[in-house]
Amino acid sequence: MKEYQLQCFFQENPKAVLGFSGGVDSAYLLWAGLRAGAQIRPYFIKTPFQPMFELDDAKRLAGQLGTELMVLEIDILEDAEVAENPQNRCYYCKRKLFGALKEQASRDGYSLLLDGTNASDNNSDRPGMKAAKELEVCSPLRDFGFSKEEIRRYSKRAGLFTWDKPAYACLATRIPSGRRISADVLEKIEIGEGALAELGFSDFRIRLYGEAARIQLPAEQMAMALERRAEIRRVLQPWFDGAFLDLQERCGQR
């Protein structure tokens, strides 16, 4: 029923721009739109908040689906309200990014702007969703009740490699609210997380703790972290003053 509703949506709205992250949700929405015959144009907004692998995944998925990926580069740190990193930073960030995307979409002849927000996303504590609503961004997956679990299941059936991709929040979420965000701090967090991924860790976060790295891992990877602590210290030492394992395991999307 939900898949049929989504198909009908694209039949009624055959031309749209999609804010495309290369993640599970927007990947499935892109696939569904193309499958329904819609002229859906994916845009990846590249900022210092996105690690390079996200853009690589977006390009790979667009290529597999036979559609052109548009990349819109924005230096989000030029916005003082974002760089100062207040508690509601996401609101200012989304206003800036989706505002720019909406302007670009209009220049390209599109009036409908979509995102991949799903029904499992709790908008009660997400200032970014408030900004999206103010800019009239449409979220079909949420509107038709698609949960994250369902999207993964449907994506696997569709053959999308993103079906089991871990949820990923932007690099800015690694920096405590109130601490100014700089490009060099974002870079070292990206490098550090890349180094841990090469050691075999997944679905984790490096949070900034002073100038040290506070590592959050899923419970099942805690033992491996202790066994490989020397390697972890070695790969993180060039970038952080120290490395600490958070015994409260990582959960959730942020």
Tab-separated table of C-alpha atoms in Angstrom, residues 22-159:
chain	number	residue	atom	x	y	z
A	22	GLY	CA	23.655	9.017	-0.590
A	23	GLY	CA	22.145	7.490	2.538
A	24	VAL	CA	19.482	4.818	2.928
A	25	ASP	CA	16.416	7.045	2.780
A	26	SER	CA	17.213	9.431	-0.045
A	27	ALA	CA	18.638	6.531	-2.084
A	28	TYR	CA	15.365	4.641	-1.857
A	29	LEU	CA	13.343	7.770	-2.633
A	30	LEU	CA	15.469	8.420	-5.732
A	31	TRP	CA	15.013	4.830	-6.886
A	32	ALA	CA	11.247	4.979	-6.318
A	33	GLY	CA	10.912	8.245	-8.214
A	34	LEU	CA	12.901	7.020	-11.205
A	35	ARG	CA	11.038	3.722	-11.199
A	36	ALA	CA	7.744	5.638	-11.317
A	37	GLY	CA	8.971	7.502	-14.379
A	38	ALA	CA	9.394	10.845	-12.623
A	39	GLN	CA	11.928	13.455	-13.628
A	40	ILE	CA	13.635	13.523	-10.253
A	41	ARG	CA	16.938	15.343	-10.096
A	42	PRO	CA	19.313	14.474	-7.228
A	43	TYR	CA	21.465	17.201	-5.704
A	44	PHE	CA	24.256	16.495	-3.239
A	45	ILE	CA	25.063	19.518	-1.097
A	46	LYS	CA	28.810	19.358	-0.386
A	47	THR	CA	29.999	21.201	2.706
A	48	PRO	CA	32.846	20.654	5.197
A	49	PHE	CA	30.277	18.779	7.300
A	50	GLN	CA	30.118	15.837	4.872
A	51	PRO	CA	32.960	13.291	4.661
A	52	MET	CA	34.140	12.393	1.182
A	53	PHE	CA	32.770	8.834	1.346
A	54	GLU	CA	29.219	10.240	1.420
A	55	LEU	CA	29.781	11.976	-1.916
A	56	ASP	CA	31.418	8.829	-3.298
A	57	ASP	CA	28.385	6.765	-2.272
A	58	ALA	CA	26.026	9.314	-3.814
A	59	LYS	CA	27.923	9.219	-7.106
A	60	ARG	CA	27.978	5.429	-7.070
A	61	LEU	CA	24.249	5.122	-6.440
A	62	ALA	CA	23.345	7.732	-9.060
A	63	GLY	CA	25.549	5.924	-11.550
A	64	GLN	CA	23.892	2.583	-10.830
A	65	LEU	CA	20.478	4.163	-11.343
A	66	GLY	CA	21.553	5.841	-14.556
A	67	THR	CA	20.909	9.409	-13.472
A	68	GLU	CA	23.142	12.478	-13.229
A	69	LEU	CA	24.134	13.676	-9.784
A	70	MET	CA	24.348	17.427	-9.357
A	71	VAL	CA	26.784	18.681	-6.715
A	72	LEU	CA	26.172	22.010	-5.027
A	73	GLU	CA	29.183	23.191	-3.007
A	74	ILE	CA	28.558	25.527	-0.068
A	75	ASP	CA	31.010	26.794	2.531
A	76	ILE	CA	28.604	26.481	5.433
A	77	LEU	CA	31.192	27.844	7.873
A	78	GLU	CA	30.832	31.266	6.248
A	79	ASP	CA	27.505	31.449	8.073
A	80	ALA	CA	28.347	32.796	11.545
A	81	GLU	CA	25.168	31.358	13.079
A	82	VAL	CA	26.284	27.887	12.006
A	83	ALA	CA	29.975	28.252	12.818
A	84	GLU	CA	29.254	29.475	16.359
A	85	ASN	CA	27.565	26.098	16.918
A	86	PRO	CA	24.592	26.986	19.152
A	87	GLN	CA	22.249	24.309	20.481
A	88	ASN	CA	19.950	24.806	17.476
A	89	ARG	CA	22.776	24.878	14.923
A	90	CYS	CA	20.912	22.410	12.696
A	91	TYR	CA	18.140	24.943	12.182
A	92	TYR	CA	20.485	27.570	10.762
A	93	CYS	CA	22.377	24.968	8.764
A	94	LYS	CA	19.269	23.501	7.124
A	95	ARG	CA	17.908	26.984	6.417
A	96	LYS	CA	21.126	27.837	4.622
A	97	LEU	CA	21.468	24.571	2.690
A	98	PHE	CA	17.877	24.007	1.664
A	99	GLY	CA	17.485	27.716	0.926
A	100	ALA	CA	20.393	27.516	-1.495
A	101	LEU	CA	19.046	24.279	-2.969
A	102	LYS	CA	15.604	25.817	-3.432
A	103	GLU	CA	17.120	28.759	-5.288
A	104	GLN	CA	19.152	26.438	-7.521
A	105	ALA	CA	16.110	24.237	-8.168
A	106	SER	CA	14.122	27.284	-9.243
A	107	ARG	CA	16.865	28.339	-11.648
A	108	ASP	CA	16.843	24.818	-13.069
A	109	GLY	CA	13.079	24.870	-13.584
A	110	TYR	CA	11.919	22.878	-10.551
A	111	SER	CA	9.394	24.032	-7.964
A	112	LEU	CA	9.075	20.902	-5.797
A	113	LEU	CA	11.857	20.095	-3.342
A	114	LEU	CA	12.049	16.675	-1.637
A	115	ASP	CA	14.096	15.180	1.162
A	116	GLY	CA	14.486	11.682	2.600
A	117	THR	CA	13.036	12.235	6.081
A	118	ASN	CA	11.196	9.067	7.147
A	119	ALA	CA	8.470	8.227	9.657
A	120	SER	CA	11.014	6.964	12.202
A	121	ASP	CA	12.651	10.391	12.434
A	122	ASN	CA	11.509	12.206	15.546
A	123	ASN	CA	11.001	15.849	14.639
A	124	SER	CA	10.372	16.954	18.217
A	125	ASP	CA	14.084	17.492	18.889
A	126	ARG	CA	15.350	18.209	15.395
A	127	PRO	CA	15.592	21.927	14.601
A	128	GLY	CA	16.603	21.040	11.050
A	129	MET	CA	13.148	19.633	10.368
A	130	LYS	CA	11.613	22.935	11.431
A	131	ALA	CA	13.744	24.707	8.830
A	132	ALA	CA	12.746	22.208	6.147
A	133	LYS	CA	9.080	22.755	6.945
A	134	GLU	CA	9.475	26.535	6.750
A	135	LEU	CA	11.023	26.148	3.300
A	136	GLU	CA	8.163	23.836	2.204
A	137	VAL	CA	10.392	20.822	1.664
A	138	CYS	CA	8.241	17.746	0.998
A	139	SER	CA	9.040	14.450	2.774
A	140	PRO	CA	7.066	11.666	1.012
A	141	LEU	CA	8.619	8.820	3.028
A	142	ARG	CA	7.484	10.398	6.269
A	143	ASP	CA	4.102	11.449	4.889
A	144	PHE	CA	3.287	7.903	3.759
A	145	GLY	CA	4.556	6.288	6.952
A	146	PHE	CA	7.743	4.581	5.739
A	147	SER	CA	9.796	3.497	8.757
A	148	LYS	CA	13.568	3.110	8.613
A	149	GLU	CA	13.235	-0.663	8.876
A	150	GLU	CA	10.782	-0.778	5.960
A	151	ILE	CA	13.006	1.422	3.806
A	152	ARG	CA	15.941	-0.905	4.407
A	153	ARG	CA	13.806	-3.907	3.521
A	154	TYR	CA	12.449	-2.338	0.342
A	155	SER	CA	15.930	-1.107	-0.607
A	156	LYS	CA	17.365	-4.598	-0.267
A	157	ARG	CA	14.613	-5.974	-2.472
A	158	ALA	CA	15.365	-3.254	-5.034
A	159	GLY	CA	19.049	-4.231	-5.052
